[in-house]
PDB file of C-alpha atoms in Angstrom:
ATOM      1  CA  MET A   1       6.773   6.539 -14.428  1.00  0.00           C
ATOM      2  CA  THR A   2       7.074   7.017 -11.085  1.00  0.00           C
ATOM      3  CA  VAL A   3       7.407   4.187  -8.992  1.00  0.00           C
ATOM      4  CA  GLU A   4       6.249   4.864  -5.153  1.00  0.00           C
ATOM      5  CA  VAL A   5       6.622   2.357  -2.207  1.00  0.00           C
ATOM      6  CA  ARG A   6       3.536   2.411   0.324  1.00  0.00           C
ATOM      7  CA  LEU A   7       4.759   1.561   4.200  1.00  0.00           C
ATOM      8  CA  THR A   8       1.972   1.355   7.121  1.00  0.00           C
ATOM      9  CA  THR A   9       5.133   2.229   9.612  1.00  0.00           C
ATOM     10  CA  PRO A  10       8.765   3.285   8.946  1.00  0.00           C
ATOM     11  CA  GLY A  11       9.553  -0.378   9.990  1.00  0.00           C
ATOM     12  CA  ARG A  12      10.716  -1.114   6.651  1.00  0.00           C
ATOM     13  CA  LEU A  13      12.020   2.726   5.288  1.00  0.00           C
ATOM     14  CA  ASP A  14      15.977   1.280   5.811  1.00  0.00           C
ATOM     15  CA  GLU A  15      14.428  -1.357   3.046  1.00  0.00           C
ATOM     16  CA  VAL A  16      12.626   1.192   0.780  1.00  0.00           C
ATOM     17  CA  LEU A  17      15.196   3.570   0.777  1.00  0.00           C
ATOM     18  CA  GLY A  18      18.353   1.060  -0.848  1.00  0.00           C
ATOM     19  CA  LEU A  19      15.674   0.892  -3.807  1.00  0.00           C
ATOM     20  CA  PRO A  20      15.198   2.425  -6.490  1.00  0.00           C
ATOM     21  CA  VAL A  21      12.441   3.998  -6.118  1.00  0.00           C
ATOM     22  CA  ASP A  22      11.197   7.855  -7.175  1.00  0.00           C
ATOM     23  CA  ALA A  23       8.495   8.279  -3.426  1.00  0.00           C
ATOM     24  CA  VAL A  24       7.696   6.482  -0.463  1.00  0.00           C
ATOM     25  CA  SER A  25       4.378   7.206   1.840  1.00  0.00           C
ATOM     26  CA  ILE A  26       3.382   6.145   5.497  1.00  0.00           C
ATOM     27  CA  GLY A  27      -0.227   5.691   6.090  1.00  0.00           C
ATOM     28  CA  GLN A  28      -2.990   3.832   5.659  1.00  0.00           C
ATOM     29  CA  GLU A  29      -6.585   4.189   4.600  1.00  0.00           C
ATOM     30  CA  GLY A  30      -8.229   1.998   7.243  1.00  0.00           C
ATOM     31  CA  CYS A  31      -7.371   3.331  10.973  1.00  0.00           C
ATOM     32  CA  ALA A  32      -5.709   6.049  12.504  1.00  0.00           C
ATOM     33  CA  ALA A  33      -4.769   4.508  15.169  1.00  0.00           C
ATOM     34  CA  LYS A  34      -2.460   2.485  13.103  1.00  0.00           C
ATOM     35  CA  LEU A  35      -1.217   5.498  12.042  1.00  0.00           C
ATOM     36  CA  PRO A  36       2.298   6.855  13.501  1.00  0.00           C
ATOM     37  CA  ASP A  37       2.805   9.716  15.727  1.00  0.00           C
ATOM     38  CA  ALA A  38       3.933  12.820  14.844  1.00  0.00           C
ATOM     39  CA  LEU A  39       7.488  12.299  15.959  1.00  0.00           C
ATOM     40  CA  THR A  40       8.035   9.264  13.887  1.00  0.00           C
ATOM     41  CA  LEU A  41       6.167  10.745  11.374  1.00  0.00           C
ATOM     42  CA  ARG A  42       8.426  14.069  10.974  1.00  0.00           C
ATOM     43  CA  GLN A  43      11.763  11.601  11.373  1.00  0.00           C
ATOM     44  CA  ALA A  44      10.730   9.093   8.565  1.00  0.00           C
ATOM     45  CA  LEU A  45       9.895  12.284   6.062  1.00  0.00           C
ATOM     46  CA  ALA A  46      12.559  13.235   6.912  1.00  0.00           C
ATOM     47  CA  ARG A  47      14.957  10.934   5.619  1.00  0.00           C
ATOM     48  CA  ILE A  48      12.672  10.752   2.185  1.00  0.00           C
ATOM     49  CA  ARG A  49      13.413  14.228   1.593  1.00  0.00           C
ATOM     50  CA  GLN A  50      16.907  13.848   2.076  1.00  0.00           C
ATOM     51  CA  ALA A  51      17.255  10.865   0.028  1.00  0.00           C
ATOM     52  CA  GLY A  52      15.329  12.812  -3.263  1.00  0.00           C
ATOM     53  CA  LEU A  53      12.399  11.013  -2.646  1.00  0.00           C
ATOM     54  CA  ARG A  54       9.119  12.429  -3.234  1.00  0.00           C
ATOM     55  CA  ALA A  55       7.501  12.184   0.346  1.00  0.00           C
ATOM     56  CA  GLY A  56       4.087  11.162   1.343  1.00  0.00           C
ATOM     57  CA  VAL A  57       1.775  10.400   4.163  1.00  0.00           C
ATOM     58  CA  VAL A  58      -1.656   8.236   4.121  1.00  0.00           C
ATOM     59  CA  LEU A  59      -4.441   9.688   6.064  1.00  0.00           C
ATOM     60  CA  PRO A  60      -7.301   6.881   6.984  1.00  0.00           C
ATOM     61  CA  ALA A  61     -10.630   8.980   6.636  1.00  0.00           C
ATOM     62  CA  ALA A  62     -11.485  10.656   9.627  1.00  0.00           C
ATOM     63  CA  TRP A  63     -14.398   9.683  11.620  1.00  0.00           C
ATOM     64  CA  GLN A  64     -15.574  13.203  14.080  1.00  0.00           C
ATOM     65  CA  ARG A  65     -13.207  12.009  16.821  1.00  0.00           C
ATOM     66  CA  SER A  66     -10.163  11.806  14.945  1.00  0.00           C
ATOM     67  CA  SER A  67     -10.676  14.709  12.539  1.00  0.00           C
ATOM     68  CA  ILE A  68      -9.256  17.350  14.111  1.00  0.00           C
ATOM     69  CA  ARG A  69      -5.794  15.089  15.479  1.00  0.00           C
ATOM     70  CA  LEU A  70      -5.870  13.935  12.129  1.00  0.00           C
ATOM     71  CA  THR A  71      -6.075  17.456  10.066  1.00  0.00           C
ATOM     72  CA  GLY A  72      -3.830  19.054  12.459  1.00  0.00           C
ATOM     73  CA  LEU A  73      -1.073  16.234  11.541  1.00  0.00           C
ATOM     74  CA  ALA A  74      -1.243  16.824   7.963  1.00  0.00           C
ATOM     75  CA  ARG A  75      -0.534  20.471   8.458  1.00  0.00           C
ATOM     76  CA  ASP A  76       2.433  20.169  11.361  1.00  0.00           C
ATOM     77  CA  LEU A  77       4.032  17.689   8.391  1.00  0.00           C
ATOM     78  CA  ALA A  78       3.385  20.103   5.672  1.00  0.00           C
ATOM     79  CA  GLY A  79       5.008  23.007   7.460  1.00  0.00           C
ATOM     80  CA  GLN A  80       8.016  20.685   7.632  1.00  0.00           C
ATOM     81  CA  GLY A  81       8.917  20.412   3.550  1.00  0.00           C
ATOM     82  CA  PRO A  82       7.483  19.368   0.346  1.00  0.00           C
ATOM     83  CA  LEU A  83       4.435  16.510   1.387  1.00  0.00           C
ATOM     84  CA  THR A  84       2.560  14.640  -0.563  1.00  0.00           C
ATOM     85  CA  VAL A  85      -0.783  13.691   1.724  1.00  0.00           C
ATOM     86  CA  THR A  86      -3.184  11.175   0.209  1.00  0.00           C
ATOM     87  CA  VAL A  87      -6.611  11.817   2.073  1.00  0.00           C
ATOM     88  CA  ASN A  88      -9.464   9.270   1.623  1.00  0.00           C
ATOM     89  CA  ASP A  89     -12.795  11.140   2.494  1.00  0.00           C
ATOM     90  CA  LEU A  90     -13.448  14.186   1.169  1.00  0.00           C
ATOM     91  CA  GLY A  91     -14.528  16.763   4.855  1.00  0.00           C
ATOM     92  CA  THR A  92      -9.932  15.761   5.310  1.00  0.00           C
ATOM     93  CA  ALA A  93      -9.959  17.677   1.661  1.00  0.00           C
ATOM     94  CA  SER A  94     -11.574  20.529   2.239  1.00  0.00           C
ATOM     95  CA  ALA A  95      -9.975  21.070   5.487  1.00  0.00           C
ATOM     96  CA  LEU A  96      -6.597  20.545   3.910  1.00  0.00           C
ATOM     97  CA  THR A  97      -7.104  22.741   0.462  1.00  0.00           C
ATOM     98  CA  ASP A  98      -5.155  25.646   1.861  1.00  0.00           C
ATOM     99  CA  ALA A  99      -1.900  23.483   4.107  1.00  0.00           C
ATOM    100  CA  GLY A 100       0.438  24.238   0.611  1.00  0.00           C
ATOM    101  CA  CYS A 101       0.987  20.741  -0.167  1.00  0.00           C
ATOM    102  CA  GLU A 102       0.512  18.260  -1.993  1.00  0.00           C
ATOM    103  CA  LEU A 103      -3.243  16.817  -2.050  1.00  0.00           C
ATOM    104  CA  ALA A 104      -4.144  13.537  -3.332  1.00  0.00           C
ATOM    105  CA  ALA A 105      -7.971  11.361  -3.605  1.00  0.00           C
ATOM    106  CA  GLY A 106      -6.890   8.128  -1.417  1.00  0.00           C
ATOM    107  CA  LEU A 107      -7.706   4.015  -2.440  1.00  0.00           C
ATOM    108  CA  ALA A 108     -11.194   4.740  -0.174  1.00  0.00           C
ATOM    109  CA  LEU A 109     -12.319   7.661  -2.317  1.00  0.00           C
ATOM    110  CA  MET A 110     -12.681   5.167  -5.486  1.00  0.00           C
ATOM    111  CA  PRO A 111     -16.243   4.671  -7.213  1.00  0.00           C
ATOM    112  CA  GLY A 112     -18.047   1.117  -6.685  1.00  0.00           C
ATOM    113  CA  ARG A 113     -17.529  -0.926  -8.979  1.00  0.00           C
ATOM    114  CA  PRO A 114     -20.642  -1.178 -11.609  1.00  0.00           C
ATOM    115  CA  HIS A 115     -23.183  -3.785 -10.258  1.00  0.00           C
ATOM    116  CA  ASP A 116     -27.022  -3.069 -12.128  1.00  0.00           C
ATOM    117  CA  ALA A 117     -28.346  -6.058 -12.773  1.00  0.00           C
ATOM    118  CA  ASP A 118     -30.165  -5.334 -15.736  1.00  0.00           C
ATOM    119  CA  GLN A 119     -27.196  -5.784 -18.011  1.00  0.00           C
ATOM    120  CA  ALA A 120     -25.612  -8.823 -18.120  1.00  0.00           C
ATOM    121  CA  PRO A 121     -23.292 -10.696 -15.471  1.00  0.00           C
ATOM    122  CA  ARG A 122     -20.600  -9.359 -14.550  1.00  0.00           C
ATOM    123  CA  GLY A 123     -17.376 -10.493 -12.209  1.00  0.00           C
ATOM    124  CA  PRO A 124     -16.820 -10.235  -9.422  1.00  0.00           C
ATOM    125  CA  LEU A 125     -13.649  -7.114 -10.034  1.00  0.00           C
ATOM    126  CA  GLU A 126     -15.473  -4.559 -12.366  1.00  0.00           C
ATOM    127  CA  ALA A 127     -13.033  -1.838 -12.763  1.00  0.00           C
ATOM    128  CA  PRO A 128     -14.702   1.192 -10.760  1.00  0.00           C
ATOM    129  CA  VAL A 129     -15.045   3.775 -13.137  1.00  0.00           C
ATOM    130  CA  PHE A 130     -14.394   7.761 -12.686  1.00  0.00           C
ATOM    131  CA  GLU A 131     -17.006   9.736 -13.870  1.00  0.00           C
ATOM    132  CA  GLU A 132     -15.896  13.601 -14.865  1.00  0.00           C
ATOM    133  CA  PRO A 133     -18.646  15.726 -12.322  1.00  0.00           C
ATOM    134  CA  TYR A 134     -16.799  13.258  -9.804  1.00  0.00           C
ATOM    135  CA  LEU A 135     -13.442  14.070 -10.978  1.00  0.00           C
ATOM    136  CA  HIS A 136     -14.481  17.549 -11.381  1.00  0.00           C
ATOM    137  CA  GLU A 137     -15.988  17.665  -7.228  1.00  0.00           C
ATOM    138  CA  LEU A 138     -12.276  16.545  -6.538  1.00  0.00           C
ATOM    139  CA  ALA A 139     -10.337  19.192  -8.351  1.00  0.00           C
ATOM    140  CA  VAL A 140     -12.967  22.002  -6.463  1.00  0.00           C
ATOM    141  CA  PHE A 141     -10.971  20.510  -3.065  1.00  0.00           C
ATOM    142  CA  GLY A 142      -7.459  21.505  -4.721  1.00  0.00           C
ATOM    143  CA  ILE A 143      -7.052  17.518  -4.931  1.00  0.00           C
ATOM    144  CA  THR A 144      -4.533  17.408  -7.974  1.00  0.00           C
ATOM    145  CA  ALA A 145      -3.619  13.432  -8.198  1.00  0.00           C
ATOM    146  CA  LEU A 146      -5.594  10.689  -7.648  1.00  0.00           C
ATOM    147  CA  GLU A 147      -4.618   7.371  -6.566  1.00  0.00           C
ATOM    148  CA  SER A 148      -6.860   3.614  -8.579  1.00  0.00           C
ATOM    149  CA  ASP A 149      -6.256   0.369  -8.317  1.00  0.00           C
ATOM    150  CA  ALA A 150      -4.511  -1.027 -11.648  1.00  0.00           C
ATOM    151  CA  ALA A 151      -8.544  -1.671 -13.862  1.00  0.00           C
ATOM    152  CA  ALA A 152      -9.899   1.331 -13.027  1.00  0.00           C
ATOM    153  CA  LEU A 153     -10.981   3.857 -15.441  1.00  0.00           C
ATOM    154  CA  VAL A 154     -10.240   7.301 -15.481  1.00  0.00           C
ATOM    155  CA  PRO A 155     -10.667  10.011 -18.464  1.00  0.00           C
ATOM    156  CA  GLU A 156      -7.662  10.835 -19.984  1.00  0.00           C
ATOM    157  CA  LYS A 157      -8.809  14.538 -20.247  1.00  0.00           C
ATOM    158  CA  SER A 158      -9.082  14.134 -15.610  1.00  0.00           C
ATOM    159  CA  GLY A 159      -5.954  16.758 -15.851  1.00  0.00           C
ATOM    160  CA  LEU A 160      -5.299  14.399 -12.366  1.00  0.00           C
ATOM    161  CA  THR A 161      -1.993  12.497 -12.032  1.00  0.00           C
ATOM    162  CA  VAL A 162      -3.244   9.124 -11.482  1.00  0.00           C
ATOM    163  CA  ARG A 163      -0.852   6.602  -9.685  1.00  0.00           C
ATOM    164  CA  ARG A 164      -2.177   2.752  -9.867  1.00  0.00           C
ATOM    165  CA  LEU A 165      -1.811   0.532  -7.017  1.00  0.00           C
ATOM    166  CA  LEU A 166      -0.466  -2.396  -8.899  1.00  0.00           C
ATOM    167  CA  ASP A 167      -0.928  -6.352  -7.685  1.00  0.00           C
ATOM    168  CA  VAL A 168      -3.290  -5.760  -5.123  1.00  0.00           C
ATOM    169  CA  THR A 169      -7.149  -4.697  -5.604  1.00  0.00           C
ATOM    170  CA  PRO A 170      -8.753  -2.648  -2.670  1.00  0.00           C
ATOM    171  CA  LEU A 171     -12.845  -3.831  -1.787  1.00  0.00           C
ATOM    172  CA  ALA A 172     -13.614  -2.419   1.325  1.00  0.00           C
ATOM    173  CA  TRP A 173     -13.121  -1.059   3.969  1.00  0.00           C
ATOM    174  CA  ALA A 174     -14.819  -1.199   7.886  1.00  0.00           C
ATOM    175  CA  ARG A 175     -15.508   1.132  10.579  1.00  0.00           C
ATOM    176  CA  SER A 176     -15.803  -1.770  13.209  1.00  0.00           C
ATOM    177  CA  CYS A 177     -12.436  -3.339  12.337  1.00  0.00           C
ATOM    178  CA  PRO A 178     -12.671  -7.089  12.092  1.00  0.00           C
ATOM    179  CA  THR A 179      -9.239  -7.517  13.332  1.00  0.00           C
ATOM    180  CA  ALA A 180      -9.931  -6.027  16.666  1.00  0.00           C
ATOM    181  CA  ARG A 181     -12.382  -8.125  17.003  1.00  0.00           C
ATOM    182  CA  HIS A 182     -10.637 -11.177  15.997  1.00  0.00           C
ATOM    183  CA  HIS A 183      -7.633 -10.687  18.522  1.00  0.00           C
ATOM    184  CA  ARG A 184     -10.273  -9.421  21.036  1.00  0.00           C
ATOM    185  CA  LEU A 185      -8.324  -5.965  21.161  1.00  0.00           C
ATOM    186  CA  ALA A 186      -9.408  -2.546  21.498  1.00  0.00           C
ATOM    187  CA  PRO A 187      -6.956   1.105  20.094  1.00  0.00           C
ATOM    188  CA  PRO A 188      -4.043   1.247  20.322  1.00  0.00           C
ATOM    189  CA  ASP A 189      -3.590  -2.363  21.642  1.00  0.00           C
ATOM    190  CA  CYS A 190      -4.794  -3.759  17.895  1.00  0.00           C
ATOM    191  CA  THR A 191      -2.269  -1.949  16.292  1.00  0.00           C
ATOM    192  CA  SER A 192       0.540  -4.787  17.145  1.00  0.00           C
ATOM    193  CA  ALA A 193      -2.097  -7.072  14.954  1.00  0.00           C
ATOM    194  CA  CYS A 194      -2.883  -4.648  11.933  1.00  0.00           C
ATOM    195  CA  ASP A 195       0.067  -5.937   9.603  1.00  0.00           C
ATOM    196  CA  ARG A 196      -0.639  -9.522  10.593  1.00  0.00           C
ATOM    197  CA  PRO A 197      -2.994 -10.863   7.106  1.00  0.00           C
ATOM    198  CA  VAL A 198      -5.785 -12.936   7.514  1.00  0.00           C
ATOM    199  CA  ASP A 199      -6.685 -14.843   4.715  1.00  0.00           C
ATOM    200  CA  MET A 200     -10.516 -15.556   3.534  1.00  0.00           C
ATOM    201  CA  ALA A 201     -12.772 -16.449   1.248  1.00  0.00           C
ATOM    202  CA  ALA A 202     -16.383 -15.974   1.531  1.00  0.00           C
ATOM    203  CA  THR A 203     -19.445 -18.750   1.956  1.00  0.00           C
ATOM    204  CA  HIS A 204     -21.894 -16.859   2.558  1.00  0.00           C
ATOM    205  CA  ARG A 205     -23.239 -13.826   1.782  1.00  0.00           C
ATOM    206  CA  TRP A 206     -26.208 -11.293   2.610  1.00  0.00           C
ATOM    207  CA  GLN A 207     -29.548 -11.360   1.041  1.00  0.00           C
ATOM    208  CA  LEU A 208     -30.342  -7.719   1.386  1.00  0.00           C
ATOM    209  CA  GLY A 209     -33.944  -8.345  -0.964  1.00  0.00           C
ATOM    210  CA  HIS A 210     -35.512 -10.719   2.396  1.00  0.00           C
ATOM    211  CA  GLY A 211     -32.833  -9.143   5.202  1.00  0.00           C
ATOM    212  CA  HIS A 212     -30.754 -12.713   6.005  1.00  0.00           C
ATOM    213  CA  ARG A 213     -27.504 -14.129   5.154  1.00  0.00           C
ATOM    214  CA  GLU A 214     -27.449 -16.845   2.697  1.00  0.00           C
ATOM    215  CA  PRO A 215     -24.800 -19.773   1.513  1.00  0.00           C
ATOM    216  CA  ILE A 216     -23.523 -19.152  -1.626  1.00  0.00           C
ATOM    217  CA  PRO A 217     -24.278 -21.922  -4.307  1.00  0.00           C
ATOM    218  CA  VAL A 218     -21.201 -24.185  -3.912  1.00  0.00           C
ATOM    219  CA  ALA A 219     -21.236 -23.763  -7.780  1.00  0.00           C
ATOM    220  CA  ASP A 220     -20.903 -20.143  -7.647  1.00  0.00           C
ATOM    221  CA  ARG A 221     -17.888 -20.262  -5.260  1.00  0.00           C
ATOM    222  CA  PRO A 222     -15.290 -20.500  -7.439  1.00  0.00           C
ATOM    223  CA  ALA A 223     -15.712 -17.396  -8.713  1.00  0.00           C
ATOM    224  CA  GLN A 224     -14.948 -15.910  -4.783  1.00  0.00           C
ATOM    225  CA  VAL A 225     -12.160 -14.287  -4.667  1.00  0.00           C
ATOM    226  CA  PRO A 226      -9.790 -14.789  -2.120  1.00  0.00           C
ATOM    227  CA  LEU A 227      -9.556 -12.325   0.048  1.00  0.00           C
ATOM    228  CA  THR A 228      -6.573 -10.618   2.238  1.00  0.00           C
ATOM    229  CA  VAL A 229      -7.965  -8.224   5.338  1.00  0.00           C
ATOM    230  CA  TYR A 230      -5.325  -6.072   6.861  1.00  0.00           C
ATOM    231  CA  GLY A 231      -6.798  -4.328   9.892  1.00  0.00           C
ATOM    232  CA  ASN A 232     -10.555  -3.300   8.553  1.00  0.00           C
ATOM    233  CA  ALA A 233      -9.573  -3.558   5.001  1.00  0.00           C
ATOM    234  CA  VAL A 234     -10.253  -5.863   2.946  1.00  0.00           C
ATOM    235  CA  TYR A 235      -7.796  -6.463  -0.253  1.00  0.00           C
ATOM    236  CA  THR A 236      -7.456  -9.127  -3.116  1.00  0.00           C
ATOM    237  CA  ARG A 237      -3.940  -9.910  -5.129  1.00  0.00           C
ATOM    238  CA  THR A 238      -4.253  -9.375  -8.702  1.00  0.00           C
ATOM    239  CA  PRO A 239      -1.128  -9.617 -10.068  1.00  0.00           C
ATOM    240  CA  THR A 240      -0.590  -6.624 -12.795  1.00  0.00           C
ATOM    241  CA  THR A 241       0.363  -8.333 -16.134  1.00  0.00           C
ATOM    242  CA  ALA A 242       0.351  -5.931 -18.409  1.00  0.00           C
ATOM    243  CA  PRO A 243       3.223  -3.493 -18.723  1.00  0.00           C
ATOM    244  CA  PRO A 244       1.917  -0.430 -16.501  1.00  0.00           C
ATOM    245  CA  ALA A 245       1.969   2.538 -17.606  1.00  0.00           C
ATOM    246  CA  GLY A 246       2.221   6.152 -15.216  1.00  0.00           C
ATOM    247  CA  ASP A 247       2.785   6.465 -12.306  1.00  0.00           C
ATOM    248  CA  VAL A 248       2.434   3.671  -9.833  1.00  0.00           C
ATOM    249  CA  ILE A 249       1.812   2.108  -6.070  1.00  0.00           C
ATOM    250  CA  ILE A 250       3.762  -0.867  -5.009  1.00  0.00           C
ATOM    251  CA  ASP A 251       1.949  -1.257  -1.348  1.00  0.00           C
ATOM    252  CA  ALA A 252       5.265  -3.342   0.840  1.00  0.00           C
ATOM    253  CA  ARG A 253       2.809  -5.546   2.771  1.00  0.00           C
ATOM    254  CA  PHE A 254       1.713  -7.851   0.240  1.00  0.00           C
ATOM    255  CA  TYR A 255       5.932  -8.713  -0.239  1.00  0.00           C
ATOM    256  CA  THR A 256       8.433 -10.217   1.349  1.00  0.00           C
ATOM    257  CA  PRO A 257      11.877  -8.055   0.984  1.00  0.00           C
ATOM    258  CA  ASP A 258      13.333  -9.923  -1.745  1.00  0.00           C
ATOM    259  CA  GLN A 259      10.128  -9.886  -3.555  1.00  0.00           C
ATOM    260  CA  LEU A 260       9.734  -5.956  -3.161  1.00  0.00           C
ATOM    261  CA  ALA A 261      13.514  -5.313  -4.344  1.00  0.00           C
ATOM    262  CA  THR A 262      12.343  -8.059  -7.279  1.00  0.00           C
ATOM    263  CA  ARG A 263       9.428  -6.106  -8.483  1.00  0.00           C
ATOM    264  CA  VAL A 264      10.808  -2.799  -7.994  1.00  0.00           C
ATOM    265  CA  HIS A 265      13.393  -3.784 -10.107  1.00  0.00           C
ATOM    266  CA  SER A 266      11.041  -5.462 -12.440  1.00  0.00           C
ATOM    267  CA  LEU A 267       9.573  -1.934 -13.407  1.00  0.00           C
ATOM    268  CA  ARG A 268      12.972  -0.254 -13.851  1.00  0.00           C
ATOM    269  CA  SER A 269      13.414  -3.325 -15.993  1.00  0.00           C
ATOM    270  CA  PRO A 270       9.930  -4.825 -17.238  1.00  0.00           C
ATOM    271  CA  VAL A 271       9.641  -8.812 -16.729  1.00  0.00           C
ATOM    272  CA  PRO A 272       6.441 -10.735 -16.507  1.00  0.00           C
ATOM    273  CA  ALA A 273       4.509 -10.018 -13.682  1.00  0.00           C
ATOM    274  CA  ALA A 274       3.051 -13.325 -12.883  1.00  0.00           C
ATOM    275  CA  SER A 275       6.561 -14.516 -11.675  1.00  0.00           C
ATOM    276  CA  PHE A 276       5.579 -12.005  -8.529  1.00  0.00           C
TER     277      PHE A 276
END
């Protein structure tokens, strides 16, 4: 097992480098405005390598206005030393196939969750299923590692390294940022609000068949999972109770320093995850 801690910025890097981890990555899936500048990333990645750890950068999904900058940044960082680049759209992967770095498919490239209405009712967090044809397409782009939530179903013979996110399930990313709108800020001024979570629960749903919003019946509301919004990303906290197998990722945003240290040490000396 390898244990990777993910940071959105290097702000907690000193703390993480003092923990028994194997890798540290910086970045997130959602917004290019939140990604630290090139100099800050170079310095942080150099410190991670000097500590003998695998260094990674997570590129958000690249829209037209940010794609050239993001791919140029990744190439520059890959030229500084060994690097894992996590991509969250196939266009970025295609642009980096010859960049000389390990490419990982990020959480935003996970397939959708099963929702066939003709089958038995499903829970809100059905496990994503990675089909072999999809994994083959990822490999065509030079992707050799795959990020997923803890419960995702991945064929054993995929040939890809699988790194599972613990204790948190990513649900969605919005192109228009609800956090920026909530604080009435625009990029890049909104980046100061990205790491202040907003907790909420769904009370309404969009009725696709009729094109309008309707209240979720009161009897169904207990089944709605609590939501945590960071920037333009939506997650739900799902403690991983089974002992994890294989490589894992811990998103530091969901832990205080003491909680993060306890969680990392628990993976080296397993204890019940329900205590987190």
